Amino acid sequence: MSELFQQHRHIVQGEYERTPLTKQATSVMKFGGTSVGSGARICQVAAIIAQAAREALKTPTAPFPVVVVSAMAGVTDQLVRLNHYACAGKFEACAVEIEQLKQQYVRVVAEVVREEEQYTVLLRELMETLEALERDVKALQSSTEEGQDVALHTAAVVSYGERLSVLLVAAALTDLGVAAEAIRQEVIITAHPQSVGVQPLGSIVGTEPLAQETREQTYKLLWPVVRRGAVPVVAGFIGRTVTGEVTTLGRNGSDYSAAVLGAALDCEEVAIYTDVDGILTADPRLIANASLLASLSYEEATHLSWMGAKVLHPHTLQPLLQSNIPVRVRNTFQPHLPGTVVGSVAPGMSGARALVIRHHMALMTLENIDPLNTSEYVEEVLALITRAAVDPIVICTSSERHISFVIDEQEVDAILALLARETYCWEVRCHHDVAVCACIGSGFITDPMSSVRAVAALDRECIPLIAQGSSVLGLLFVVANDDSEQALRNLHRELIEPEHACCTLRLSTYGTSTSIEKEGMIAKKWPEQECLTQNQEMH
């Protein structure tokens, strides 16, 4: 743990009464929408939490659980529809959605609790919460009609899935004889949603947590519950501004919430419970023999999530890096399995650890054809990309006149619209309908032949390679969307499956280029190979 973090922790903890119980080690247990997707599953989640809580009360060294829950699977989508209906003035559709939610939660209550008095209390709390949802929907309708800013109202509406889940999980724990408390206040303090710019009506607006304020709120709301030996059940995904407005951390932000709370608690571990055994070497729907990874480094896991792997939210690891708190990805339905630990892991001896595909991308190349103007060309293009609010996977320039980048297909029009308004002489080429196969691993420095073997594996199956890139943490291969799944299978067999050994080596000679990549990727000159090399003419 860094000296700076130790000092920061000392300052923050100094503001609170230090008792023996506040030194109790904690772990954050986060359960996603599938894990709490029905009454039966909520009972299973409660059993997992109860076991951890009893172990902590019995064994002083065992961490005490702090629980973070998502909305039940599908509920956030229903709430997003409510936002759209409210913004569009579709009052009858809003009423239908709310009635469906009421019926759904009435059914779940009967599965979650057995004792009649507790059933009555839980049902009343859920109905009161759903009535509050109705009021917020009406407020959103009124704000839309009056032309007011609706960002705060839409955030309030989509927050109700998690608000309802904390009531259900806390009640299920109580039903098992475990003291638990649903934390009704938002623990995470965030920036104001207006700071993220204009968003479409009814969309989920994500804002950034404020670390110091969140730490103070965590000690204020959670530690008193832990002192009493009760399990705090916290709503993931949502927060509150310093002025009291409800906000969210963006779509699928509950993992991120758990990490933020884990950092604020200085917990021993953040456990993300989902519906898979951990992080696999590839998507098992595409690679039948994808295998479970026992461990990954923070950097490897961040790259995988950023490239499209769905197991972790891309921002999950950011709050945990400084204090070196590990994340364990586990299966709710196979809780005896160890899962995958993400933390400070030494690089492996081989290059690739896991593979992922990012579909529906485009490869754009801009070339300056004005012979009289070469100054600051790259900076001009980067500024244009920023203005378009486009998020490239990789940007590469091999000369002062030439720059290429890979972006989502749907972002191409935004770039072209800005280019049309510029006065520079640019030749634009775009290769549509491509995919990026990413081979992620921190051992590429120790296995420099991985790139050679990967290219040879694609060549053997006659898969056209449009472009390729590299860094110390990964190889990127741009191929046609239609070829991407076969490419992934070949790369997995060549780079990861231990029984396969390839002796066919072919390699072209590439020139030197400068890589300017997204934060978290490498941004250096690589004299051995271009970070993005185009292998065929783009049209």
XYZ file of C-alpha atoms in Angstrom:
539
model
C 0.000 0.000 0.000
C 1.425 3.370 -1.008
C 2.616 5.911 1.564
C 0.298 8.526 0.046
C -2.715 6.251 0.494
C -1.674 5.428 4.079
C -1.565 9.151 4.853
C -4.937 9.740 3.171
C -6.519 6.866 5.094
C -5.102 8.184 8.392
C -6.543 11.642 7.785
C -10.004 10.331 6.904
C -10.223 7.776 9.698
C -9.025 10.391 12.155
C -12.348 12.192 11.713
C -14.216 9.275 13.294
C -14.246 7.557 16.647
C -11.868 4.603 16.438
C -13.299 1.585 18.194
C -12.155 -2.048 17.986
C -15.084 -2.819 15.700
C -14.139 -0.132 13.200
C -10.917 -2.069 12.710
C -12.934 -5.143 11.715
C -11.775 -6.273 8.313
C -14.466 -6.092 5.652
C -15.128 -7.572 2.260
C -17.520 -6.223 -0.342
C -19.828 -8.787 -1.941
C -21.573 -7.569 -5.082
C -24.439 -9.496 -6.686
C -25.568 -8.697 -10.215
C -29.000 -8.667 -11.813
C -28.949 -12.333 -12.802
C -27.915 -13.336 -9.276
C -30.966 -11.551 -7.813
C -33.187 -12.285 -10.802
C -35.939 -14.140 -8.904
C -37.123 -14.862 -5.391
C -35.382 -18.237 -5.369
C -32.113 -16.675 -6.486
C -32.355 -13.950 -3.863
C -32.686 -16.694 -1.241
C -29.556 -18.341 -2.634
C -27.694 -15.027 -2.477
C -28.835 -14.562 1.120
C -27.461 -17.988 2.029
C -24.032 -17.066 0.606
C -23.988 -13.781 2.531
C -25.221 -15.443 5.724
C -22.376 -17.938 5.644
C -19.823 -15.117 5.290
C -21.436 -13.078 8.085
C -21.526 -15.986 10.519
C -17.916 -16.833 9.758
C -16.892 -13.217 10.433
C -18.736 -13.110 13.757
C -17.197 -16.420 14.792
C -13.634 -15.767 13.553
C -12.102 -12.335 14.363
C -9.753 -12.462 11.368
C -12.512 -13.210 8.846
C -13.772 -10.143 6.925
C -17.302 -8.938 7.630
C -19.476 -8.644 4.504
C -20.784 -5.390 3.093
C -23.236 -6.216 0.308
C -23.893 -4.331 -2.939
C -26.807 -5.392 -5.135
C -28.045 -4.639 -8.627
C -31.631 -4.392 -9.810
C -33.334 -7.668 -10.660
C -32.536 -8.753 -14.217
C -34.648 -6.790 -16.703
C -35.934 -4.203 -14.241
C -33.525 -1.428 -15.262
C -34.645 -1.905 -18.871
C -38.255 -1.504 -17.717
C -37.329 1.697 -15.906
C -35.534 3.034 -18.974
C -38.729 2.376 -20.952
C -40.628 4.289 -18.282
C -38.275 7.216 -18.833
C -38.891 7.155 -22.584
C -42.664 6.863 -22.155
C -42.716 9.713 -19.646
C -40.592 11.956 -21.867
C -42.864 11.135 -24.832
C -46.053 11.836 -22.874
C -47.276 8.214 -23.080
C -49.119 8.172 -19.772
C -51.047 4.929 -20.307
C -47.843 3.060 -21.186
C -46.266 4.374 -17.966
C -49.198 3.079 -15.937
C -48.931 -0.364 -17.563
C -45.188 -0.639 -16.808
C -45.658 0.375 -13.170
C -48.482 -2.117 -12.692
C -46.316 -4.889 -14.151
C -43.557 -3.995 -11.693
C -45.987 -4.126 -8.768
C -47.219 -7.573 -9.763
C -43.653 -8.828 -10.229
C -42.532 -7.718 -6.765
C -45.642 -9.094 -5.072
C -44.738 -12.513 -6.490
C -41.125 -12.211 -5.359
C -42.015 -11.267 -1.772
C -43.870 -14.546 -1.328
C -40.715 -16.438 -2.312
C -38.281 -14.419 -0.208
C -39.838 -14.417 3.277
C -41.771 -17.063 5.193
C -42.846 -15.299 8.390
C -46.216 -13.531 8.023
C -45.356 -10.341 9.902
C -42.136 -9.859 7.973
C -44.028 -10.529 4.734
C -46.447 -7.735 5.567
C -43.656 -5.297 6.447
C -41.648 -6.067 3.298
C -44.681 -5.825 1.023
C -45.585 -2.442 2.526
C -42.022 -1.132 2.050
C -41.943 -2.304 -1.563
C -45.328 -0.737 -2.369
C -44.277 2.545 -0.736
C -41.128 2.522 -2.877
C -43.139 1.843 -6.041
C -45.515 4.681 -5.139
C -42.478 6.955 -4.854
C -41.480 5.734 -8.328
C -44.910 6.791 -9.640
C -44.400 10.256 -8.190
C -40.980 10.586 -9.828
C -42.418 9.471 -13.181
C -45.107 12.155 -12.913
C -42.438 14.732 -12.035
C -40.502 13.671 -15.134
C -43.632 14.038 -17.278
C -44.224 17.544 -15.920
C -40.592 18.585 -16.434
C -40.662 17.366 -20.035
C -43.877 19.278 -20.778
C -42.394 22.443 -19.282
C -39.121 22.085 -21.214
C -36.993 21.713 -18.084
C -33.740 19.756 -17.726
C -34.832 16.151 -17.137
C -31.438 14.564 -16.332
C -32.053 14.495 -12.578
C -35.556 13.067 -12.958
C -34.467 10.297 -15.344
C -31.675 9.294 -12.954
C -34.171 9.120 -10.097
C -36.494 6.846 -12.089
C -33.837 4.304 -13.126
C -32.502 4.127 -9.553
C -35.558 2.284 -8.261
C -34.456 -1.179 -9.367
C -31.577 -1.121 -6.887
C -33.721 0.539 -4.198
C -36.143 -2.378 -4.404
C -33.371 -4.989 -4.432
C -31.831 -3.817 -1.149
C -35.181 -4.318 0.580
C -35.533 -7.847 -0.786
C -31.996 -9.001 0.024
C -32.034 -7.514 3.533
C -35.389 -9.201 4.195
C -34.090 -12.545 2.904
C -31.132 -12.300 5.290
C -33.400 -11.465 8.212
C -35.538 -14.466 7.292
C -32.412 -16.624 7.716
C -31.781 -15.190 11.175
C -28.943 -12.875 10.082
C -29.073 -9.241 11.208
C -29.159 -7.040 8.112
C -30.059 -3.476 7.247
C -31.145 -2.077 3.905
C -29.237 1.194 3.448
C -31.923 3.502 2.109
C -29.618 6.480 1.603
C -27.159 6.718 -1.272
C -23.655 6.032 0.016
C -21.685 7.123 -3.037
C -21.366 10.865 -3.552
C -21.006 11.888 -7.192
C -20.441 14.840 -9.440
C -23.455 16.658 -10.851
C -24.891 14.990 -13.992
C -24.751 18.257 -15.929
C -20.953 17.935 -15.872
C -21.103 15.083 -18.416
C -22.766 17.152 -21.105
C -26.020 16.856 -23.034
C -27.559 13.367 -23.080
C -30.559 11.976 -25.008
C -33.924 12.212 -23.289
C -34.555 9.258 -21.013
C -30.994 7.947 -21.174
C -28.903 6.756 -18.237
C -26.495 9.554 -17.330
C -23.311 8.329 -15.641
C -21.312 10.552 -13.299
C -18.020 10.144 -11.468
C -17.793 9.417 -7.716
C -16.127 11.961 -5.449
C -13.622 9.917 -3.428
C -13.278 11.997 -0.242
C -17.002 12.690 0.108
C -17.828 9.030 -0.547
C -15.341 7.885 2.097
C -16.924 10.186 4.668
C -20.429 9.007 3.740
C -19.279 5.388 3.954
C -18.017 5.814 7.511
C -21.165 7.696 8.453
C -23.693 5.198 7.042
C -22.004 1.791 6.996
C -19.695 1.550 10.005
C -22.484 1.983 12.600
C -24.293 -0.957 10.987
C -21.148 -3.107 10.996
C -20.509 -2.203 14.662
C -23.891 -3.688 15.524
C -22.943 -6.907 13.754
C -25.531 -6.331 11.021
C -24.885 -6.731 7.305
C -25.295 -3.457 5.347
C -27.080 -3.995 2.019
C -26.260 -1.127 -0.338
C -27.761 -0.189 -3.697
C -25.246 -0.397 -6.513
C -25.317 1.812 -9.615
C -26.715 4.900 -7.896
C -25.295 7.859 -6.007
C -26.203 11.321 -4.833
C -24.671 14.710 -5.491
C -23.402 16.933 -2.688
C -26.604 18.956 -3.115
C -28.819 15.887 -2.737
C -29.886 14.927 -6.264
C -29.973 11.238 -7.206
C -27.488 10.249 -9.917
C -26.168 7.034 -11.437
C -22.748 5.659 -12.324
C -23.919 4.708 -15.812
C -25.259 1.542 -17.373
C -23.995 -1.643 -15.638
C -22.299 0.517 -13.012
C -22.940 -1.722 -9.984
C -19.501 -3.363 -10.289
C -18.011 0.115 -10.224
C -20.110 0.963 -7.149
C -18.743 -2.073 -5.328
C -15.177 -1.066 -6.153
C -15.726 2.523 -5.004
C -17.161 1.309 -1.696
C -14.381 -1.261 -1.338
C -11.777 1.473 -1.693
C -13.640 3.721 0.764
C -13.745 0.880 3.322
C -10.159 -0.195 2.603
C -11.619 -3.699 2.449
C -9.672 -6.931 2.034
C -11.415 -8.037 -1.155
C -14.198 -7.112 -3.551
C -16.099 -10.190 -4.717
C -18.176 -9.818 -7.884
C -20.800 -12.575 -8.014
C -22.180 -13.290 -11.457
C -23.484 -16.210 -13.531
C -20.104 -17.518 -14.742
C -17.331 -19.357 -12.891
C -14.896 -16.457 -13.277
C -12.982 -14.903 -16.153
C -12.417 -17.358 -18.983
C -9.809 -17.375 -21.727
C -12.574 -16.525 -24.230
C -16.342 -16.345 -24.581
C -17.485 -19.964 -24.066
C -20.290 -19.415 -26.567
C -17.595 -19.060 -29.235
C -14.812 -21.236 -27.800
C -16.210 -24.472 -26.380
C -13.007 -25.333 -24.516
C -12.361 -21.874 -23.066
C -10.771 -22.389 -19.659
C -11.046 -20.629 -16.315
C -8.243 -18.241 -15.378
C -7.108 -18.517 -11.766
C -5.690 -14.988 -11.794
C -5.210 -11.880 -13.904
C -3.336 -8.652 -13.345
C -5.231 -5.394 -12.910
C -3.947 -4.250 -16.291
C -4.966 -7.427 -18.105
C -8.485 -7.360 -16.668
C -8.887 -3.655 -17.446
C -7.887 -4.224 -21.065
C -10.275 -7.159 -21.395
C -13.230 -5.184 -20.055
C -12.352 -2.143 -22.150
C -12.193 -4.327 -25.274
C -15.681 -5.670 -24.620
C -15.472 -8.587 -22.156
C -18.683 -8.419 -20.108
C -17.501 -9.932 -16.822
C -16.321 -6.639 -15.275
C -17.344 -3.020 -15.801
C -14.412 -1.190 -17.483
C -13.982 1.222 -14.546
C -14.218 -1.373 -11.780
C -10.515 -1.676 -11.038
C -9.623 2.028 -11.036
C -10.554 2.766 -7.389
C -8.754 -0.360 -6.126
C -5.345 -0.044 -7.761
C -3.754 2.393 -5.339
C -4.613 0.349 -2.257
C -3.930 -2.982 -3.984
C -7.347 -4.460 -3.162
C -7.997 -7.650 -5.147
C -11.210 -8.407 -7.024
C -12.521 -11.955 -7.134
C -15.052 -12.892 -9.833
C -17.245 -15.771 -8.609
C -20.297 -17.760 -9.662
C -23.393 -17.230 -7.522
C -24.689 -20.628 -8.581
C -21.388 -22.444 -7.920
C -20.228 -20.618 -4.757
C -17.766 -23.369 -3.816
C -15.596 -22.553 -6.850
C -12.660 -20.176 -6.210
C -13.304 -17.969 -9.252
C -10.718 -15.618 -10.753
C -8.611 -13.242 -8.659
C -7.674 -9.914 -10.247
C -4.820 -8.127 -8.538
C -1.070 -7.613 -8.483
C -0.055 -10.650 -10.500
C 3.405 -11.212 -11.965
C 3.499 -11.435 -15.794
C 3.126 -14.929 -17.202
C 5.765 -16.626 -19.271
C 3.546 -16.802 -22.349
C 1.972 -13.875 -24.131
C -1.790 -14.309 -24.342
C -3.996 -14.886 -21.297
C -7.431 -14.244 -22.808
C -9.059 -13.244 -26.093
C -12.062 -11.071 -26.867
C -13.815 -9.760 -29.990
C -15.154 -6.262 -30.448
C -17.653 -6.295 -33.320
C -19.047 -3.594 -35.612
C -15.981 -1.399 -35.820
C -14.545 0.794 -38.580
C -10.941 1.518 -39.522
C -10.513 5.131 -40.644
C -7.416 6.610 -42.254
C -6.874 10.339 -42.754
C -4.038 11.569 -44.941
C -2.961 15.162 -45.342
C -2.703 15.852 -49.091
C -1.848 19.538 -48.769
C 1.861 19.780 -49.698
C 2.137 23.194 -48.049
C 0.723 22.249 -44.654
C 2.234 19.489 -42.532
C 2.539 21.264 -39.180
C 0.497 20.033 -36.228
C -1.505 17.696 -38.453
C -1.735 14.897 -35.896
C -2.756 17.322 -33.154
C -5.517 18.700 -35.408
C -6.948 15.232 -36.010
C -6.802 14.342 -32.312
C -8.618 17.571 -31.474
C -11.265 16.721 -34.062
C -11.763 13.243 -32.556
C -12.185 14.826 -29.129
C -14.778 17.300 -30.429
C -16.724 14.422 -31.967
C -16.836 12.689 -28.536
C -15.451 9.571 -30.220
C -13.565 6.935 -28.240
C -11.027 5.138 -30.473
C -9.592 1.756 -29.554
C -6.228 2.706 -31.006
C -4.810 5.700 -32.840
C -1.634 5.371 -34.864
C 0.471 7.683 -36.979
C 3.369 6.496 -39.097
C 4.233 9.912 -40.541
C 3.376 13.579 -40.195
C 0.724 13.212 -42.909
C -0.936 9.901 -42.059
C -3.103 8.833 -39.099
C -5.326 5.776 -38.617
C -7.752 4.843 -35.865
C -10.307 2.154 -35.053
C -13.704 3.297 -33.777
C -17.233 1.975 -33.360
C -19.083 1.849 -36.671
C -21.804 4.137 -35.334
C -19.229 6.866 -34.613
C -18.087 7.226 -38.230
C -20.799 9.743 -39.143
C -19.772 12.054 -36.298
C -16.199 12.149 -37.624
C -17.324 12.677 -41.233
C -19.681 15.492 -40.207
C -16.839 17.376 -38.525
C -14.473 16.744 -41.423
C -17.023 18.232 -43.826
C -16.869 21.524 -41.932
C -13.067 21.699 -41.878
C -10.969 23.491 -44.489
C -8.000 21.113 -44.399
C -7.107 18.998 -47.431
C -7.654 15.478 -46.118
C -8.108 12.264 -47.991
C -10.402 10.004 -45.968
C -10.582 6.236 -46.329
C -12.851 4.051 -44.229
C -12.997 0.282 -43.980
C -16.452 -0.583 -42.637
C -17.878 -3.717 -41.020
C -14.713 -4.884 -39.318
C -14.042 -6.482 -35.943
C -11.079 -6.336 -33.593
C -9.749 -9.573 -32.125
C -7.774 -8.636 -29.014
C -5.228 -11.006 -27.473
C -4.578 -9.712 -23.960
C -1.699 -10.703 -21.709
C 1.156 -9.168 -19.725
C 3.658 -11.744 -20.960
C 4.131 -10.520 -24.515
C 7.549 -9.095 -23.663
C 8.691 -12.552 -22.563
C 7.102 -14.225 -25.606
C 7.997 -12.032 -28.608
C 7.110 -14.819 -31.060
C 3.399 -14.664 -30.136
C 2.717 -12.098 -32.837
C 4.460 -14.230 -35.442
C 2.488 -17.329 -34.485
C -0.794 -15.411 -34.425
C -0.335 -14.024 -37.940
C 0.638 -17.473 -39.181
C -2.485 -18.996 -37.594
C -4.732 -16.555 -39.444
C -2.808 -17.056 -42.667
C -3.243 -20.842 -42.537
C -7.026 -20.418 -42.556
C -6.842 -17.765 -45.314
C -8.363 -15.089 -43.052
C -7.531 -11.666 -44.545
C -5.779 -9.479 -41.992
C -6.801 -5.873 -42.581
C -4.559 -4.364 -39.917
C -2.771 -5.307 -36.742
C -1.484 -3.572 -33.658
C 0.584 -4.382 -30.611
C 1.607 -3.228 -27.164
C 3.187 -4.875 -24.136
C -0.302 -5.855 -23.015
C -1.856 -7.101 -26.186
C -2.096 -7.861 -29.863
C -4.940 -6.397 -31.917
C -6.030 -7.946 -35.212
C -8.525 -6.147 -37.441
C -10.508 -8.549 -39.630
C -13.862 -8.565 -41.401
C -16.812 -9.074 -39.054
C -17.739 -12.269 -40.885
C -14.251 -13.689 -40.262
C -13.933 -12.624 -36.631
C -15.252 -15.720 -34.854
C -13.132 -18.086 -36.926
C -10.162 -15.803 -36.314
C -10.794 -15.949 -32.574
C -10.921 -19.745 -32.619
C -7.637 -19.947 -34.528
C -5.920 -17.471 -32.221
C -7.162 -19.272 -29.116
C -5.896 -22.596 -30.425
C -2.520 -21.120 -31.366
C -1.822 -18.850 -28.404
C -3.651 -20.373 -25.451
C -4.461 -24.055 -25.857
C -1.367 -25.803 -24.426
C -1.581 -28.953 -26.533
C -1.272 -27.004 -29.780
C 2.150 -26.078 -31.135
C 2.612 -24.321 -34.443
C 5.815 -24.415 -36.414
C 4.686 -22.339 -39.404
C 6.200 -18.874 -39.124
C 5.676 -16.083 -41.603
C 6.272 -12.444 -40.921
C 6.347 -9.313 -42.985
C 8.708 -6.498 -42.104
C 6.985 -3.489 -40.629
C 8.250 0.026 -40.190
C 8.457 2.225 -37.153
C 5.434 4.154 -35.922
C 4.232 6.106 -32.947
C 1.280 4.709 -31.001
C -1.073 7.097 -29.253
C -3.557 4.888 -27.455
C -6.442 5.265 -25.067
C -5.608 5.895 -21.415
C -4.644 2.615 -19.870
C -3.001 1.362 -23.058
C 0.620 1.902 -24.039
C 1.689 5.186 -25.624
C 5.282 4.697 -26.811
C 7.397 4.209 -29.900
C 7.914 0.585 -30.795
C 10.879 0.288 -33.204
C 10.351 -3.435 -33.763
C 6.821 -3.236 -35.190
C 4.092 -0.770 -35.988
C 1.354 -0.482 -33.399
C -1.141 -0.460 -36.251
C -0.048 -1.859 -39.584
C -2.468 -1.948 -42.491
C -2.134 -5.210 -44.370
C -4.223 -4.365 -47.400
C -5.581 -1.342 -49.227
C -8.674 0.178 -47.648
C -11.627 1.325 -49.727
